[in-house]
Short mmCIF file of C-alpha atoms and ligand atoms in Angstrom, two decimals:
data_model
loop_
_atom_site.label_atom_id
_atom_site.label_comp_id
_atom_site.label_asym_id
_atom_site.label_seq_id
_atom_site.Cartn_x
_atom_site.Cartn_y
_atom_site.Cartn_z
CA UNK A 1 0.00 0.00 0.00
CA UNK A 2 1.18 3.50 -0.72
CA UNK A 3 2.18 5.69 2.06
CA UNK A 4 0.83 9.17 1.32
CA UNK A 5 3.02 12.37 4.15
CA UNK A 6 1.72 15.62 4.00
CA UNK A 7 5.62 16.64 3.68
CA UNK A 8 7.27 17.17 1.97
CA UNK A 9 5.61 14.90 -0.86
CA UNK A 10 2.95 18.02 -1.07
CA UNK A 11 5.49 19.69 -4.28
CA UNK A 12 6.01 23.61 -2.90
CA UNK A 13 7.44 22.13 -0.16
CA UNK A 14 9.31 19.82 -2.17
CA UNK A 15 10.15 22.51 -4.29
CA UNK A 16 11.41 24.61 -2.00
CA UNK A 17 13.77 22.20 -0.18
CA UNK A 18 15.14 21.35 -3.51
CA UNK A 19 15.92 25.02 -4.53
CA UNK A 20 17.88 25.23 -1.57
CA UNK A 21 20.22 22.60 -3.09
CA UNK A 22 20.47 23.40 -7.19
CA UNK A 23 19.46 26.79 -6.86
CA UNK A 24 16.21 28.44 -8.77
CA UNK A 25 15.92 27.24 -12.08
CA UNK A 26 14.85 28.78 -15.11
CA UNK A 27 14.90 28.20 -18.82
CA UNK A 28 17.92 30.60 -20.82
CA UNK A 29 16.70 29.29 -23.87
CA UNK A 30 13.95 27.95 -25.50
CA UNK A 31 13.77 26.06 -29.01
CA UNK A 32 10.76 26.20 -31.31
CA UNK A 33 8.61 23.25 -30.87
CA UNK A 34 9.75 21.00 -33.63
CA UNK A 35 13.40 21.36 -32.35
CA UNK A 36 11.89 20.52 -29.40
CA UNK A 37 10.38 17.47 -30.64
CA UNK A 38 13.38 16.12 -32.70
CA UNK A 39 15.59 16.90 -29.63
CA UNK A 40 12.99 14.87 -27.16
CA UNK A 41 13.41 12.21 -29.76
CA UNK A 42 17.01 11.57 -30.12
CA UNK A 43 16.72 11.99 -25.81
CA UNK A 44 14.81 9.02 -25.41
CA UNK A 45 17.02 6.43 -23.41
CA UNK A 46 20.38 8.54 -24.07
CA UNK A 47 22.20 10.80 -21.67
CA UNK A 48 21.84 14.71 -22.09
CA UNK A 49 25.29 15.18 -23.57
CA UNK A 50 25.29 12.58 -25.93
CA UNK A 51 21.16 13.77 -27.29
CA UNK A 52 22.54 17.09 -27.44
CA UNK A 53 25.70 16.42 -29.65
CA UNK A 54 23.91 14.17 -31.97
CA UNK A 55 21.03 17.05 -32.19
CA UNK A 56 23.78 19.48 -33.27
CA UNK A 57 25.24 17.35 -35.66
CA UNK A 58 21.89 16.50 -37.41
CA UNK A 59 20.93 19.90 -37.40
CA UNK A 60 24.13 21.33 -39.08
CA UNK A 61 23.23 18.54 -41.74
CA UNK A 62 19.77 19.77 -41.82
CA UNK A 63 19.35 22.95 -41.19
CA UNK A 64 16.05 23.17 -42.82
CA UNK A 65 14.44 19.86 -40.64
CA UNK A 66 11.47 19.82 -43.70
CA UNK A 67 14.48 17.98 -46.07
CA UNK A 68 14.57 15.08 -43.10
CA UNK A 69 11.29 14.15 -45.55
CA UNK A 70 13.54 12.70 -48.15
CA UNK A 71 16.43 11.22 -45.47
CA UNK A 72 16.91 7.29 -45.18
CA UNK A 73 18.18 5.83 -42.29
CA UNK A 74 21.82 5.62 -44.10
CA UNK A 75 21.76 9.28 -44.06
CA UNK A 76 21.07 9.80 -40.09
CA UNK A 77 22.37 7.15 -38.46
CA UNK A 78 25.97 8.32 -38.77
CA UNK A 79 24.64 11.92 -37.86
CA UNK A 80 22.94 10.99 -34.28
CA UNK A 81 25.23 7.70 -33.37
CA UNK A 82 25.89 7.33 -30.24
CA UNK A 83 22.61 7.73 -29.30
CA UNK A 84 20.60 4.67 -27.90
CA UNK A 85 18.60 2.88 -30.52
CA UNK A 86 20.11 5.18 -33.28
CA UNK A 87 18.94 2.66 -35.97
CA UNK A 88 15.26 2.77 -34.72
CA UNK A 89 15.33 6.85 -34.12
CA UNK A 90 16.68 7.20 -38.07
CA UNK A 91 14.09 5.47 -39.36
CA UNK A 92 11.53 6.97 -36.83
CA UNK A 93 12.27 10.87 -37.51
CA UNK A 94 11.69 11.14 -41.48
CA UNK A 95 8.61 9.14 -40.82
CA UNK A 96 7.85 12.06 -37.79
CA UNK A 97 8.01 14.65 -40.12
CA UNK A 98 6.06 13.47 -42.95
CA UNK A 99 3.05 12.85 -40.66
CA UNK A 100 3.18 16.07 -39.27
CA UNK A 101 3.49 17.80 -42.93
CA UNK A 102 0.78 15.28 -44.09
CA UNK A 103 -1.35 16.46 -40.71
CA UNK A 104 -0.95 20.54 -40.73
CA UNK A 105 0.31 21.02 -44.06
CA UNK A 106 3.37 22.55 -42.93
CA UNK A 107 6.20 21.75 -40.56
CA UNK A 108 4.74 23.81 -37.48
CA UNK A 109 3.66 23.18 -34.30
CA UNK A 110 2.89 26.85 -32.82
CA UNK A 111 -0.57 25.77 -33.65
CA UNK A 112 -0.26 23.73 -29.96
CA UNK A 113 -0.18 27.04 -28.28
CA UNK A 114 -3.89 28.06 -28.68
CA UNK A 115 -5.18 24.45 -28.06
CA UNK A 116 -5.70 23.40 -24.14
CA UNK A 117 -2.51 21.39 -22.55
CA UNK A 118 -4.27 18.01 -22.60
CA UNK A 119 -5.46 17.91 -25.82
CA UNK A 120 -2.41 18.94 -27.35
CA UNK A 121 -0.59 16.37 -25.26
CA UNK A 122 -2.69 14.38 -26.92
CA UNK A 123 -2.21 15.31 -29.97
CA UNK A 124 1.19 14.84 -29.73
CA UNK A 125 1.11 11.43 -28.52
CA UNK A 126 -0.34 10.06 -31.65
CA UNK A 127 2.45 10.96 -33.36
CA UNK A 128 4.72 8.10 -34.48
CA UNK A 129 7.32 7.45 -31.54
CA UNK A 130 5.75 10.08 -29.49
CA UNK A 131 5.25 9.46 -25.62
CA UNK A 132 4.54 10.98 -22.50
CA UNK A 133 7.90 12.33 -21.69
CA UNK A 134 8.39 13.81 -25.37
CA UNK A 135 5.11 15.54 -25.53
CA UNK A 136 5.56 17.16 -22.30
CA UNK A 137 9.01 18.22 -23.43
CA UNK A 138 7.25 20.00 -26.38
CA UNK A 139 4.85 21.51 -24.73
CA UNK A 140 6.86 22.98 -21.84
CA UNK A 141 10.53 23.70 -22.67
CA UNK A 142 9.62 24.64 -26.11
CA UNK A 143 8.48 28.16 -26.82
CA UNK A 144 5.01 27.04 -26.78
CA UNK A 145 5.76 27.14 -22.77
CA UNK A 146 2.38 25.26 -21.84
CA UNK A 147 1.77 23.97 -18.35
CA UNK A 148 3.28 20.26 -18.66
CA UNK A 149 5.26 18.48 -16.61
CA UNK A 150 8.45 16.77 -18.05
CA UNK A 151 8.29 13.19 -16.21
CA UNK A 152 11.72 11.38 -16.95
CA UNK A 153 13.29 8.43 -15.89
CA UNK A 154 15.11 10.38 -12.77
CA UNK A 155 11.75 12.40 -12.22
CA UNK A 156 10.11 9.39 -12.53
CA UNK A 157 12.45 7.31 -9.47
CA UNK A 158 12.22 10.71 -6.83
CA UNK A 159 8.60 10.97 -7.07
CA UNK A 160 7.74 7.06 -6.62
CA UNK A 161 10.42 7.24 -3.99
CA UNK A 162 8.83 10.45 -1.84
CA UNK A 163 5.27 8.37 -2.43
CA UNK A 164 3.94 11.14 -4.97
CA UNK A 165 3.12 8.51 -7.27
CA UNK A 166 2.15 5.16 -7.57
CA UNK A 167 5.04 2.62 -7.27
CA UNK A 168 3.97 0.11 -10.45
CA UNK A 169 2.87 2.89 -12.96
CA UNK A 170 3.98 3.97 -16.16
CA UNK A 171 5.38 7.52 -16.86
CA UNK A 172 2.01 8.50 -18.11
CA UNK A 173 0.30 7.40 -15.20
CA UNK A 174 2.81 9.53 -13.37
CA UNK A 175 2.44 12.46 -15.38
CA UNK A 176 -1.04 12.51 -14.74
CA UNK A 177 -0.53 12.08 -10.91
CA UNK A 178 1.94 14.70 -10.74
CA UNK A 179 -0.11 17.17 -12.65
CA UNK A 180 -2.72 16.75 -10.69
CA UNK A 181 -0.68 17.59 -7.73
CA UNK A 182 0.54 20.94 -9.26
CA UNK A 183 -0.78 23.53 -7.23
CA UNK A 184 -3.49 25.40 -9.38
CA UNK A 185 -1.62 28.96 -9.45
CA UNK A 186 1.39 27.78 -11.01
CA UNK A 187 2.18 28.62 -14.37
CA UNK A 188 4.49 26.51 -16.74
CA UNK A 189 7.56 28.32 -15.56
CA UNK A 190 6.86 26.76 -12.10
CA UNK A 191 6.46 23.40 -14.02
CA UNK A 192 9.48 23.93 -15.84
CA UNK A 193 11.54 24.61 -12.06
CA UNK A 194 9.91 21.29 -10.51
CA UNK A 195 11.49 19.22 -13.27
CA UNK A 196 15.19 20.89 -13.23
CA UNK A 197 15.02 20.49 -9.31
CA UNK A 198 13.60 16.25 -9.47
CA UNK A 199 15.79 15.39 -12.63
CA UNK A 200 19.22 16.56 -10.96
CA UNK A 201 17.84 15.40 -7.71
CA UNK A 202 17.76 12.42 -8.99
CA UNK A 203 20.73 12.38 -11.32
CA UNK A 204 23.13 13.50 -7.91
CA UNK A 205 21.57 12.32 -5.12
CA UNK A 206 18.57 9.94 -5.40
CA UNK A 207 19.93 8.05 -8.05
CA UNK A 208 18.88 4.44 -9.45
CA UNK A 209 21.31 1.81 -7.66
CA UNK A 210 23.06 3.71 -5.14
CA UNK A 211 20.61 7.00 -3.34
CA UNK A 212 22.34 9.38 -1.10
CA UNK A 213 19.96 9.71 1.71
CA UNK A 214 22.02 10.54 4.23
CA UNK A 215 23.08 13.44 1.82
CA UNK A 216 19.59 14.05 1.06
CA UNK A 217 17.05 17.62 1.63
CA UNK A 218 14.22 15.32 1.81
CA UNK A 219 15.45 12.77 3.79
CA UNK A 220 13.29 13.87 6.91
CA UNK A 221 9.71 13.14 5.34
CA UNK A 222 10.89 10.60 2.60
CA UNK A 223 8.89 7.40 2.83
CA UNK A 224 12.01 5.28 1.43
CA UNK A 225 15.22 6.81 3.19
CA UNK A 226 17.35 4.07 3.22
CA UNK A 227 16.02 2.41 0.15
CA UNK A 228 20.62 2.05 -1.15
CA UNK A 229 20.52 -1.16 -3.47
CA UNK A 230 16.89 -2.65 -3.16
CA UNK A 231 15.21 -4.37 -6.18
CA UNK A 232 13.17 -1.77 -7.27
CA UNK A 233 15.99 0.39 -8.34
CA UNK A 234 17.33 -2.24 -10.24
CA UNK A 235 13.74 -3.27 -11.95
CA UNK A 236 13.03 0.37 -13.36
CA UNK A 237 16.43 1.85 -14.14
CA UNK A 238 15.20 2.30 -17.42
CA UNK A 239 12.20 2.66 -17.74
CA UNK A 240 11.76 6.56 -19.35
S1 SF4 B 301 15.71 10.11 1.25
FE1 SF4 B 301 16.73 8.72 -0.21
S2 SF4 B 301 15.06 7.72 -1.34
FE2 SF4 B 301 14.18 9.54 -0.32
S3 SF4 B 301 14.29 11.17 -1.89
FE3 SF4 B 301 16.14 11.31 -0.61
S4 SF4 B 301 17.71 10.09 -1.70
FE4 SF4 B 301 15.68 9.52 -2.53
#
């Protein structure tokens, strides 16, 4: 059964506590939403500074991401390698961008803006190869800026750890847990802070196999301090 504490797994508090550690966090830059999406795509299973050094590479090759329509997976591969599942994501990204062309007529998604959060989510979800954690990404780091948590793999681990969300869900199961324990007056900028305060939370200090409590902010109210090494961590390291 899930243990539910009013603290700090309520996320101001969480927040806060966190901020205290990393610092306030805010976004310097923001990419148009199909960078965005291409970006989220090369991301998926692949560490930050590997996605972002494939991204540059493919988009030096294409600068114009509309000519991706006529790329085979010959041509990309060798652009976004190392990333994980590079064969799959080669083939995947040509056949992203024709759907969208083939769906809106043009290689745009600023349309998202002036549609409500969950049904562009949902939107972007039936894209090919689109998920939970990409769509989010889209909607709030992008310029679109829309109020949508990014749930990663690390994001993911704190909040089943702190009891914010179900142990044996997915990441959209989480997202929709998590969202629904945003506090009503915050904007996507606060969304955008809770995720850059969980993911290096999670990347530093509650990590997958070995979790720092002892170094921990949250370690007073956390429902699993102590939890170094057990089976769960080792079940869902990879589950984003
Ligand atoms: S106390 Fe341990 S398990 Fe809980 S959030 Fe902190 S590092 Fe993670």
């Amino acid at each position: 059964m899930q243990i539910r504490l009013a603290l700090p797994s309520d996320l101001p508090p969480t927040r806060d506590r966190l901020r205290t550690v990393f610092g306030p966090q805010r976004p310097e830059h923001r990419m148009d939403p199909v960078s965005q999406l291409i970006k989220a795509m090369l991301g998926a299973r692949t560490y930050d500074e590997v996605t972002w050094a494939a991204f540059v590479r493919l988009r030096s090759a294409f600068p114009d991401w509309a000519a991706l329509v006529h790329a085979t997976q010959q041509d990309l591969e060798p652009l976004i390698d190392p990333v994980t599942f590079a064969d799959q994501k080669a083939r995947q990204l040509p056949i992203l961008v024709r759907v969208i062309l083939l769906k809106r007529g043009e290689l745009s998604l600023d349309f998202l803006a002036a549609e409500p959060v969950d049904e562009a989510l949902a939107w972007l979800m039936r894209l090919p190869g689109v998920g939970v954690k990409a769509a989010a990404a889209v909607l709030n780091f992008s310029t679109l800026n829309q109020r949508a948590l990014v749930v990663d793999t690390h994001v993911h681990r704190v909040a089943r750890r702190l009891g914010l969300t179900a142990r044996g869900g997915d990441l959209r199961e989480a997202y929709d847990s998590l969202m629904d324990q945003v506090p009503a007056d915050w904007g996507p900028e606060q969304v955008f802070e809770l995720h850059w305060l969980l993911k290096p939370h999670g990347q530093s200090i509650c990590t997958h196999f070995d979790p720092a409590c002892g170094l921990c902010a949250l370690k007073d109210a956390c429902p699993r301090v102590g939890v170094a090494g057990d089976q769960e961590s080792r079940i869902i390291a990879f589950d984003a």
